[in-house]
Amino acid sequence: MGAAAGFRHTQRADGTVVITHHGRVAGTLRDARAAEFLAEVDDDPQLVMARWTGNYRHGNERTAKQHPRNRG
């Protein structure tokens, strides 16, 4: 799987964290969730932001393509 890219996060003065993906807002975190995110983001920022926004591969793309509903 390729690495996630294009994510940025900004912490506002009120403690809110805004996560953007290629310039568009992908998520906004407040209060305890923002603090939890900031504690975790130091490890691998791109992957962490992809996971927190739900914008990552789930591993089922290939099998979904083969489903009868998605054929033809």
Short mmCIF file of N, CA and C in Angstrom, two decimals:
data_model
loop_
_atom_site.label_atom_id
_atom_site.label_comp_id
_atom_site.label_asym_id
_atom_site.label_seq_id
_atom_site.Cartn_x
_atom_site.Cartn_y
_atom_site.Cartn_z
N MET A 1 0.84 -1.16 0.00
CA MET A 1 0.00 0.00 0.00
C MET A 1 0.89 1.23 0.00
N GLY A 2 0.54 2.24 -0.78
CA GLY A 2 1.30 3.47 -0.85
C GLY A 2 1.06 4.33 0.38
N ALA A 3 1.99 5.21 0.63
CA ALA A 3 1.87 6.09 1.78
C ALA A 3 0.86 7.20 1.49
N ALA A 4 0.16 7.62 2.51
CA ALA A 4 -0.78 8.73 2.37
C ALA A 4 0.01 10.01 2.15
N ALA A 5 -0.54 10.94 1.40
CA ALA A 5 0.14 12.21 1.14
C ALA A 5 -0.90 13.30 0.94
N GLY A 6 -0.47 14.53 1.12
CA GLY A 6 -1.35 15.66 0.85
C GLY A 6 -2.10 16.17 2.06
N PHE A 7 -1.85 15.61 3.23
CA PHE A 7 -2.54 16.05 4.44
C PHE A 7 -1.74 17.13 5.15
N ARG A 8 -2.46 18.07 5.76
CA ARG A 8 -1.87 19.09 6.63
C ARG A 8 -2.83 19.30 7.79
N HIS A 9 -2.29 19.70 8.92
CA HIS A 9 -3.16 20.04 10.04
C HIS A 9 -2.76 21.38 10.61
N THR A 10 -3.76 22.10 11.12
CA THR A 10 -3.56 23.41 11.71
C THR A 10 -4.26 23.44 13.05
N GLN A 11 -3.54 23.93 14.06
CA GLN A 11 -4.15 24.08 15.37
C GLN A 11 -4.53 25.54 15.56
N ARG A 12 -5.80 25.78 15.85
CA ARG A 12 -6.29 27.14 16.04
C ARG A 12 -6.10 27.57 17.50
N ALA A 13 -6.26 28.85 17.76
CA ALA A 13 -6.07 29.41 19.09
C ALA A 13 -7.04 28.82 20.12
N ASP A 14 -8.24 28.42 19.68
CA ASP A 14 -9.22 27.87 20.62
C ASP A 14 -9.02 26.38 20.88
N GLY A 15 -7.96 25.78 20.31
CA GLY A 15 -7.66 24.37 20.52
C GLY A 15 -8.21 23.45 19.46
N THR A 16 -8.99 23.97 18.55
CA THR A 16 -9.54 23.18 17.45
C THR A 16 -8.43 22.83 16.47
N VAL A 17 -8.47 21.59 15.96
CA VAL A 17 -7.52 21.15 14.95
C VAL A 17 -8.28 20.92 13.65
N VAL A 18 -7.81 21.54 12.58
CA VAL A 18 -8.43 21.38 11.27
C VAL A 18 -7.46 20.58 10.39
N ILE A 19 -7.95 19.47 9.84
CA ILE A 19 -7.14 18.63 8.96
C ILE A 19 -7.62 18.87 7.53
N THR A 20 -6.66 19.18 6.65
CA THR A 20 -7.00 19.39 5.24
C THR A 20 -6.30 18.34 4.39
N HIS A 21 -6.90 18.04 3.25
CA HIS A 21 -6.33 17.10 2.29
C HIS A 21 -6.36 17.79 0.93
N HIS A 22 -5.19 18.07 0.40
CA HIS A 22 -5.05 18.81 -0.86
C HIS A 22 -5.84 20.12 -0.83
N GLY A 23 -5.78 20.83 0.29
CA GLY A 23 -6.38 22.14 0.41
C GLY A 23 -7.85 22.17 0.82
N ARG A 24 -8.49 21.02 0.91
CA ARG A 24 -9.90 20.97 1.30
C ARG A 24 -10.01 20.40 2.72
N VAL A 25 -10.94 20.94 3.48
CA VAL A 25 -11.12 20.48 4.86
C VAL A 25 -11.60 19.03 4.85
N ALA A 26 -10.84 18.17 5.55
CA ALA A 26 -11.19 16.76 5.63
C ALA A 26 -11.75 16.41 7.00
N GLY A 27 -11.47 17.24 8.00
CA GLY A 27 -11.99 16.97 9.34
C GLY A 27 -11.66 18.09 10.29
N THR A 28 -12.49 18.22 11.32
CA THR A 28 -12.28 19.20 12.36
C THR A 28 -12.41 18.49 13.69
N LEU A 29 -11.40 18.64 14.54
CA LEU A 29 -11.39 17.97 15.84
C LEU A 29 -11.41 19.02 16.94
N ARG A 30 -12.17 18.76 17.98
CA ARG A 30 -12.28 19.69 19.09
C ARG A 30 -12.04 18.97 20.41
N ASP A 31 -11.66 19.73 21.41
CA ASP A 31 -11.57 19.29 22.80
C ASP A 31 -10.69 18.06 22.97
N ALA A 32 -11.22 17.01 23.56
CA ALA A 32 -10.43 15.82 23.89
C ALA A 32 -9.93 15.10 22.64
N ARG A 33 -10.74 15.06 21.59
CA ARG A 33 -10.31 14.40 20.36
C ARG A 33 -9.14 15.14 19.73
N ALA A 34 -9.14 16.46 19.79
CA ALA A 34 -8.03 17.25 19.26
C ALA A 34 -6.76 16.98 20.05
N ALA A 35 -6.87 16.91 21.36
CA ALA A 35 -5.70 16.63 22.21
C ALA A 35 -5.16 15.23 21.93
N GLU A 36 -6.04 14.27 21.76
CA GLU A 36 -5.63 12.89 21.46
C GLU A 36 -4.93 12.83 20.10
N PHE A 37 -5.47 13.53 19.13
CA PHE A 37 -4.86 13.58 17.80
C PHE A 37 -3.47 14.20 17.86
N LEU A 38 -3.32 15.32 18.55
CA LEU A 38 -2.02 15.99 18.63
C LEU A 38 -0.97 15.13 19.33
N ALA A 39 -1.39 14.33 20.28
CA ALA A 39 -0.46 13.42 20.96
C ALA A 39 0.00 12.31 20.03
N GLU A 40 -0.85 11.91 19.09
CA GLU A 40 -0.55 10.79 18.20
C GLU A 40 0.12 11.21 16.89
N VAL A 41 -0.03 12.45 16.48
CA VAL A 41 0.38 12.88 15.14
C VAL A 41 1.90 12.91 14.96
N ASP A 42 2.66 12.87 16.00
CA ASP A 42 4.12 12.94 15.87
C ASP A 42 4.73 11.68 15.26
N ASP A 43 4.07 10.54 15.38
CA ASP A 43 4.62 9.28 14.87
C ASP A 43 4.80 9.29 13.36
N ASP A 44 3.72 9.27 12.61
CA ASP A 44 3.73 9.31 11.14
C ASP A 44 2.58 10.20 10.73
N PRO A 45 2.82 11.50 10.59
CA PRO A 45 1.73 12.46 10.42
C PRO A 45 0.77 12.15 9.28
N GLN A 46 1.26 11.76 8.12
CA GLN A 46 0.38 11.52 6.98
C GLN A 46 -0.55 10.34 7.23
N LEU A 47 -0.01 9.27 7.76
CA LEU A 47 -0.83 8.09 8.02
C LEU A 47 -1.84 8.35 9.14
N VAL A 48 -1.42 9.05 10.17
CA VAL A 48 -2.32 9.36 11.28
C VAL A 48 -3.47 10.24 10.80
N MET A 49 -3.17 11.26 10.00
CA MET A 49 -4.24 12.12 9.49
C MET A 49 -5.17 11.37 8.55
N ALA A 50 -4.63 10.48 7.74
CA ALA A 50 -5.48 9.67 6.86
C ALA A 50 -6.42 8.80 7.68
N ARG A 51 -5.91 8.22 8.75
CA ARG A 51 -6.73 7.35 9.58
C ARG A 51 -7.80 8.16 10.32
N TRP A 52 -7.45 9.31 10.86
CA TRP A 52 -8.41 10.12 11.62
C TRP A 52 -9.51 10.69 10.73
N THR A 53 -9.22 10.93 9.46
CA THR A 53 -10.24 11.47 8.56
C THR A 53 -11.02 10.37 7.84
N GLY A 54 -10.57 9.13 7.94
CA GLY A 54 -11.24 8.04 7.26
C GLY A 54 -10.85 7.94 5.80
N ASN A 55 -9.83 8.68 5.40
CA ASN A 55 -9.41 8.70 4.01
C ASN A 55 -8.20 7.79 3.83
N TYR A 56 -8.42 6.50 3.84
CA TYR A 56 -7.35 5.54 3.64
C TYR A 56 -7.93 4.29 3.02
N ARG A 57 -7.09 3.48 2.46
CA ARG A 57 -7.56 2.26 1.81
C ARG A 57 -7.99 1.23 2.85
N HIS A 58 -9.08 0.58 2.55
CA HIS A 58 -9.63 -0.40 3.47
C HIS A 58 -9.21 -1.82 3.11
N GLY A 59 -8.59 -2.02 1.96
CA GLY A 59 -8.13 -3.34 1.57
C GLY A 59 -9.15 -4.14 0.78
N ASN A 60 -10.34 -3.61 0.57
CA ASN A 60 -11.36 -4.38 -0.12
C ASN A 60 -11.67 -3.83 -1.51
N GLU A 61 -10.84 -2.93 -2.02
CA GLU A 61 -11.14 -2.33 -3.32
C GLU A 61 -11.15 -3.36 -4.44
N ARG A 62 -10.22 -4.28 -4.42
CA ARG A 62 -10.14 -5.28 -5.48
C ARG A 62 -11.33 -6.22 -5.44
N THR A 63 -11.73 -6.66 -4.26
CA THR A 63 -12.87 -7.57 -4.17
C THR A 63 -14.17 -6.85 -4.50
N ALA A 64 -14.28 -5.59 -4.17
CA ALA A 64 -15.48 -4.84 -4.49
C ALA A 64 -15.64 -4.69 -6.00
N LYS A 65 -14.54 -4.56 -6.71
CA LYS A 65 -14.60 -4.44 -8.17
C LYS A 65 -15.19 -5.70 -8.79
N GLN A 66 -14.96 -6.85 -8.17
CA GLN A 66 -15.43 -8.12 -8.71
C GLN A 66 -16.87 -8.44 -8.31
N HIS A 67 -17.48 -7.66 -7.45
CA HIS A 67 -18.84 -7.92 -7.00
C HIS A 67 -19.83 -7.77 -8.18
N PRO A 68 -20.81 -8.65 -8.30
CA PRO A 68 -21.76 -8.58 -9.44
C PRO A 68 -22.43 -7.23 -9.59
N ARG A 69 -22.70 -6.56 -8.50
CA ARG A 69 -23.34 -5.25 -8.57
C ARG A 69 -22.46 -4.21 -9.27
N ASN A 70 -21.14 -4.38 -9.21
CA ASN A 70 -20.23 -3.38 -9.76
C ASN A 70 -19.67 -3.77 -11.14
N ARG A 71 -20.14 -4.87 -11.70
CA ARG A 71 -19.66 -5.28 -13.01
C ARG A 71 -20.46 -4.60 -14.11
N GLY A 72 -19.82 -4.47 -15.25
CA GLY A 72 -20.42 -4.08 -16.48
C GLY A 72 -21.21 -2.92 -16.61
#
